[in-house]
XYZ file of C-alpha atoms in Angstrom:
331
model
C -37.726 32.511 -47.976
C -39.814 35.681 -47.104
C -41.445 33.677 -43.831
C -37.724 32.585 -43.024
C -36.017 36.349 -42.840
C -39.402 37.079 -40.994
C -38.460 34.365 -38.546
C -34.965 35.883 -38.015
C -36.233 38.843 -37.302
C -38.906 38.375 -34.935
C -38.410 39.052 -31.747
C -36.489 37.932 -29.252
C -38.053 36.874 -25.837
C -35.673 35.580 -22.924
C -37.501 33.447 -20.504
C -35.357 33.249 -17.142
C -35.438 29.472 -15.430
C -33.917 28.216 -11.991
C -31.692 25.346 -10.693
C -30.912 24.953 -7.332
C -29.434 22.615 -4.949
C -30.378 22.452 -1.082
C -29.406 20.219 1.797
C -32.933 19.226 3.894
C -30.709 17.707 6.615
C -31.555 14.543 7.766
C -35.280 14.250 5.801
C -35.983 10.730 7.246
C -39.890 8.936 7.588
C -40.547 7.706 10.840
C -40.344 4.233 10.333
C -37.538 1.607 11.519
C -35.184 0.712 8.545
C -33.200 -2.454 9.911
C -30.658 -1.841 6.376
C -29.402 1.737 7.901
C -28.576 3.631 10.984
C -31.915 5.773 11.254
C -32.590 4.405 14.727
C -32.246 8.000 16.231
C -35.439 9.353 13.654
C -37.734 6.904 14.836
C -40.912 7.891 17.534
C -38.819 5.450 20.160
C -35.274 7.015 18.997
C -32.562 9.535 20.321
C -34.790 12.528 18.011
C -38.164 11.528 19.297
C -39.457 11.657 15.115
C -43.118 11.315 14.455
C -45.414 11.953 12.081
C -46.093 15.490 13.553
C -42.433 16.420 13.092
C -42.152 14.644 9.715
C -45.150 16.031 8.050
C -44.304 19.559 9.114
C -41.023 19.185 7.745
C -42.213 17.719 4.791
C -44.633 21.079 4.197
C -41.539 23.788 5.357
C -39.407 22.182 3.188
C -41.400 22.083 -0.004
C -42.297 25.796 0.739
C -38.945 26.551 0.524
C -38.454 24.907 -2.532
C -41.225 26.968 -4.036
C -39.411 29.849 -3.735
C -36.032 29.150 -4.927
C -35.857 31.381 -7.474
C -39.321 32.660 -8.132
C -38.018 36.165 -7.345
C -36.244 36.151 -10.895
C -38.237 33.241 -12.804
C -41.682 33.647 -11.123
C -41.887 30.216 -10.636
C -40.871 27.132 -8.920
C -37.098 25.649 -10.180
C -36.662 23.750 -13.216
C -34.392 21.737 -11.737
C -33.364 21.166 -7.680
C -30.813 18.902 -6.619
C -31.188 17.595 -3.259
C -29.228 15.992 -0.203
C -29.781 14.167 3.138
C -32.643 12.354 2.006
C -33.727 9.130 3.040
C -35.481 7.190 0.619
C -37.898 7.686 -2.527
C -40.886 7.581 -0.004
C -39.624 11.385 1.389
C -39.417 12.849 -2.244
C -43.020 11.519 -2.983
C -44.232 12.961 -0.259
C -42.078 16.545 -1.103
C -43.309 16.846 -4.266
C -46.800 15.571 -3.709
C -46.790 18.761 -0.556
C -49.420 21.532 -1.650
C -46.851 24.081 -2.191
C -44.960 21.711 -5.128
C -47.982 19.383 -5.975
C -49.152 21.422 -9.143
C -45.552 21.392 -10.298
C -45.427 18.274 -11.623
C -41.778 17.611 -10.210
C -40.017 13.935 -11.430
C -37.766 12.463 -9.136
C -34.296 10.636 -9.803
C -33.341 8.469 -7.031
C -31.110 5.820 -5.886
C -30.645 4.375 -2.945
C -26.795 4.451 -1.642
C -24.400 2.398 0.363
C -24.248 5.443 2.844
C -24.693 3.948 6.611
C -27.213 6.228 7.471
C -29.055 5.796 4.577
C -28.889 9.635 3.448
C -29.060 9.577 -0.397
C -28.877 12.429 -3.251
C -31.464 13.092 -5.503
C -33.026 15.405 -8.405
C -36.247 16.672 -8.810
C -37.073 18.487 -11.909
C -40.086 19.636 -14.255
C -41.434 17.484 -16.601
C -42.248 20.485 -18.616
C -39.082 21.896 -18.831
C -36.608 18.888 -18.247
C -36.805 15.376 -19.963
C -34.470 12.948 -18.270
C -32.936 10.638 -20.905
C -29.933 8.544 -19.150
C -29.314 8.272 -15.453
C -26.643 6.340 -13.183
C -25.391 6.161 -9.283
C -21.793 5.688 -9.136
C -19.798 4.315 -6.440
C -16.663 6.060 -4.850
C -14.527 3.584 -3.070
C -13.278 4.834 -0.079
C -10.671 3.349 2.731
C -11.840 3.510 6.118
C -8.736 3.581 9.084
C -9.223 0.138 9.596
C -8.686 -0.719 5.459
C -12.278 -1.844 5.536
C -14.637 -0.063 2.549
C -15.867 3.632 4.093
C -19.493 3.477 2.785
C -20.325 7.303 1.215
C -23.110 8.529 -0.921
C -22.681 7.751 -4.732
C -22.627 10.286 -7.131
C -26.172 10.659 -9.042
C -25.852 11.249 -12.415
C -28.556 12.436 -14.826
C -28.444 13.030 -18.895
C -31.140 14.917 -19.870
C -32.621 17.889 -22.307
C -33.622 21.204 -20.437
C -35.611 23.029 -22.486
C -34.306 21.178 -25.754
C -30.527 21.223 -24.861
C -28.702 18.301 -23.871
C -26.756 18.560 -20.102
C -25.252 16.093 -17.976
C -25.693 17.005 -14.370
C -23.922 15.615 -11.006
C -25.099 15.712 -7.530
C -22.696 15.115 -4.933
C -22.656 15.023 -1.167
C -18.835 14.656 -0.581
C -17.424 12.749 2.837
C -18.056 14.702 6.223
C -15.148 16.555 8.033
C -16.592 15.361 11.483
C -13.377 13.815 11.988
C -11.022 16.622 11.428
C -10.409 18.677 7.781
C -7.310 17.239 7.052
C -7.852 13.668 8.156
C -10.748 13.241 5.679
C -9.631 15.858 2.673
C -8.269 13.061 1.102
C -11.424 11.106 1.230
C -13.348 14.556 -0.981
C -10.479 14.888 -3.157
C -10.937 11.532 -3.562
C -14.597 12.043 -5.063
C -14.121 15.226 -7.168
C -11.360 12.814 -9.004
C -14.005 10.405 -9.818
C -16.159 13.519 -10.874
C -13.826 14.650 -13.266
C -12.811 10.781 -14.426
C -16.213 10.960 -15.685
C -16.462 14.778 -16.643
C -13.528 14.125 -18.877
C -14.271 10.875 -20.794
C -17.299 13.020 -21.387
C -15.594 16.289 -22.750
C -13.149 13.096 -24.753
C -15.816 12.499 -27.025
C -17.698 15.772 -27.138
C -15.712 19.284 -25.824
C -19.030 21.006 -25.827
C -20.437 19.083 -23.901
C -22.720 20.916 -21.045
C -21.966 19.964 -17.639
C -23.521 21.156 -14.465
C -22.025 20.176 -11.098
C -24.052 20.867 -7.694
C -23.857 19.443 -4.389
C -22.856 19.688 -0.248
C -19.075 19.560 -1.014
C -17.886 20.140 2.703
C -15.022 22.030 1.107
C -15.805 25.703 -0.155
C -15.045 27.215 -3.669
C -10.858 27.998 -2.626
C -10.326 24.285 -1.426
C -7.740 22.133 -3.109
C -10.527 19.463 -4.018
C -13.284 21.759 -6.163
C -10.154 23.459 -7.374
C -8.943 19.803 -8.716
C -12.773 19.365 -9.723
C -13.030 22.594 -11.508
C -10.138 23.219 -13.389
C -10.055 26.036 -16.145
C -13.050 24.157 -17.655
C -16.290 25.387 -15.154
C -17.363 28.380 -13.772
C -17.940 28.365 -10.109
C -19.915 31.178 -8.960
C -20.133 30.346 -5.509
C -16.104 31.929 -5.718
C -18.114 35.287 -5.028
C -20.707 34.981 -2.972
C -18.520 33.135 0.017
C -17.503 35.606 2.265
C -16.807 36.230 6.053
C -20.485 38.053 6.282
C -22.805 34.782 5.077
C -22.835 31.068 3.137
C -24.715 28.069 2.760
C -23.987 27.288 6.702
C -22.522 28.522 9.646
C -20.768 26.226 12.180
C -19.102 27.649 15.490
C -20.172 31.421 14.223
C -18.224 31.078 11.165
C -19.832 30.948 7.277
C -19.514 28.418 4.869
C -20.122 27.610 1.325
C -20.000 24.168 1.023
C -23.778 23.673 -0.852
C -22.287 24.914 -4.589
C -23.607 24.640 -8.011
C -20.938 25.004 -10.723
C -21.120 24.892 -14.935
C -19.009 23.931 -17.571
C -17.747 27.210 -19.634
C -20.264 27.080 -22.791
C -22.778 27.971 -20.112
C -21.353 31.381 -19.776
C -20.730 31.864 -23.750
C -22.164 35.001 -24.985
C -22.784 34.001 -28.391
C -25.151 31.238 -29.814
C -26.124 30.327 -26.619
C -29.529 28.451 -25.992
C -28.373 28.330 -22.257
C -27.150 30.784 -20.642
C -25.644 31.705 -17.372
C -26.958 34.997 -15.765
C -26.388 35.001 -11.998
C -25.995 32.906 -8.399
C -27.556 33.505 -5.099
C -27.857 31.991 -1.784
C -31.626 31.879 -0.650
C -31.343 32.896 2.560
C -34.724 34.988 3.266
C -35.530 36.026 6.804
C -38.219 33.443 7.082
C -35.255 31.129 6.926
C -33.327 31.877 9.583
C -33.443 32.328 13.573
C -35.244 35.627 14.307
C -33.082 35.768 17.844
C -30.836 35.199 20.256
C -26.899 34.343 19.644
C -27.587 32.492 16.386
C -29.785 35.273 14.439
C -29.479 35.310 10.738
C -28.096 31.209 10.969
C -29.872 29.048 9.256
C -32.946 27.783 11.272
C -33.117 23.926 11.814
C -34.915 21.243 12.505
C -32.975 20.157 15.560
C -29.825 21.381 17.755
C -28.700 17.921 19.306
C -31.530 16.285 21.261
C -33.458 19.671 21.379
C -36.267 20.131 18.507
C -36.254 23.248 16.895
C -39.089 23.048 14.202
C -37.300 24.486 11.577
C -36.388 23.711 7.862
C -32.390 23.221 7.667
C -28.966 23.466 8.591
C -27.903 24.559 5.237
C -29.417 27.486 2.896
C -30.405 26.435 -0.545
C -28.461 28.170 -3.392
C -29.654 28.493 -6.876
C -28.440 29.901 -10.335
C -30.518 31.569 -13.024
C -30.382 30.852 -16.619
C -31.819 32.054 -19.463
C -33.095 30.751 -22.691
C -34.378 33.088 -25.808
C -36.996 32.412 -28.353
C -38.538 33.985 -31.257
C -42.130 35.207 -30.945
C -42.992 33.802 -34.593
C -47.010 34.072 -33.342
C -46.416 38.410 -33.368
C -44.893 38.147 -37.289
């Protein structure tokens, strides 16, 4: 009894852990995939891609990903959802970089019906992050023609950070390439599979924790994440998209399309082994073009033909949260 009021009052030490989400753009090998349309990151293709190009890629990128976060956290993220990847080959060879390799990152992969072969993915800390259920589901989409418009799945992943049971959901939502209103239909479409899911979830357990990230091509005010949000999850990203900066900047205007959102019991104040403390985009100088007409945009790997060297088209963005423990060693 004594040792158990001793217990209660130890303490309390809040340890501060990141999850983040970033878009690598177009993170393909070099090698000829006769299944997908990667023609054009091949050495013979429209991109010139070879081994030079890939493998410094490969080692920008995983820099990066070192760094999400470690401002707050001190380390690496806990858990990074990532986009525009081509196979399981590329995340090996991410996580197995010397800036990641003594994380000891797991990968959750499946391949998708996408045309180009770009995929989702999660990587996350064994340490911190025990996977226990995961799934890729299909979004059936109607092309102009009434063929099947082929579009990345949804990966889902069930796990237990630090203990706690969440469901997470990476998305990469349908391009507006053709025009925003011609293909809204085809993203609203997805975040109504989202919440088809999200709420057959919440149907058997309301507290359940949910946390949605992905490249959403719409930003936080669009009809579709509204639809996908609801009055059930907290979207941060509603304050940090402004006129000033985003996740990505096309034609000299910002975006936030790359979002990561939670379900409300993440922002609870009370009795609450996870919780929410802040948002950020991670857009350090080192990021973006020093010069010229597109300083302070992200800087990519390539603008058309023309190779850049760079890291992305998109900024990653991450979200701290916190977990407290009693120090029962110092009783």
């Amino acid at each position: 009894m004594e040792e158990d009021i001793a217990f209660a009052k130890a303490p309390q030490i809040k340890t501060l852990y990141a999850v983040g989400f970033y878009n690598l753009e177009n993170l393909f090998d070099t090698k000829d995939d006769p299944n997908i349309l990667d023609d054009d990151f091949t050495p013979q293709g429209f991109k010139e891609w070879n081994d030079y190009k890939y493998d410094k890629k490969i080692n920008k990128l995983s820099k990066v990903i070192a760094q999400i976060g470690k401002k707050e956290t001190g380390t690496a993220p806990s858990l990074i959802g990532v986009a525009e990847v081509e196979n399981r080959a590329v995340l090996e060879a991410l996580t197995d970089a010397p800036s990641l390799k003594n994380e000891n990152y797991g990968i959750v992969h499946y391949d998708s019906p996408d045309e180009r072969g770009i995929d989702v993915a999660l990587l996350y800390k064994k340490e911190d992050f025990e996977v226990v259920n995961t799934d890729s589901i299909s979004v059936y989409l109607e092309a102009e023609d009434g063929g099947r418009d082929y579009t990345r799945d949804i990966l889902y992943v069930e796990g237990k950070l630090l203990g706690t049971t969440i469901h997470i959901f990476i998305n990469h939502w349908p391009s507006r390439r053709a025009g925003v209103t011609i293909t809204a239909q085809k993203r609203m479409a997805v975040a109504k599979k989202n919440r088809e899911i999200i709420d057959d979830l919440l149907s058997k357990n309301p507290d359940t924790r949910v946390i949605l990230m992905g490249d959403f091509n719409d930003g936080p005010h669009s009809k579709s994440i509204k639809h996908l949000a609801q009055t059930d999850f907290y979207n941060p990203m509603l304050y940090l998209a402004t006129r000033y900066e985003g996740s990505l900047n096309h034609n000299f205007e910002w975006f936030t399309f790359d979002q990561i959102l939670f379900s409300n019991n993440f922002i609870r104040l009370h009795d609450n082994a996870l919780l929410y403390e802040k948002s950020d985009i991670f857009n350090d100088y080192f990021l973006t073009e020093f010069k010229g007409k597109y300083k302070g945009n992200p800087f990519r790997t390539y603008a058309g033909k023309q190779y850049l060297g760079g890291y992305s088209d998109h900024f990653p963005v991450y979200s701290i949260l916190s977990s407290l423990s009693s120090d029962r060693e110092k009783i």
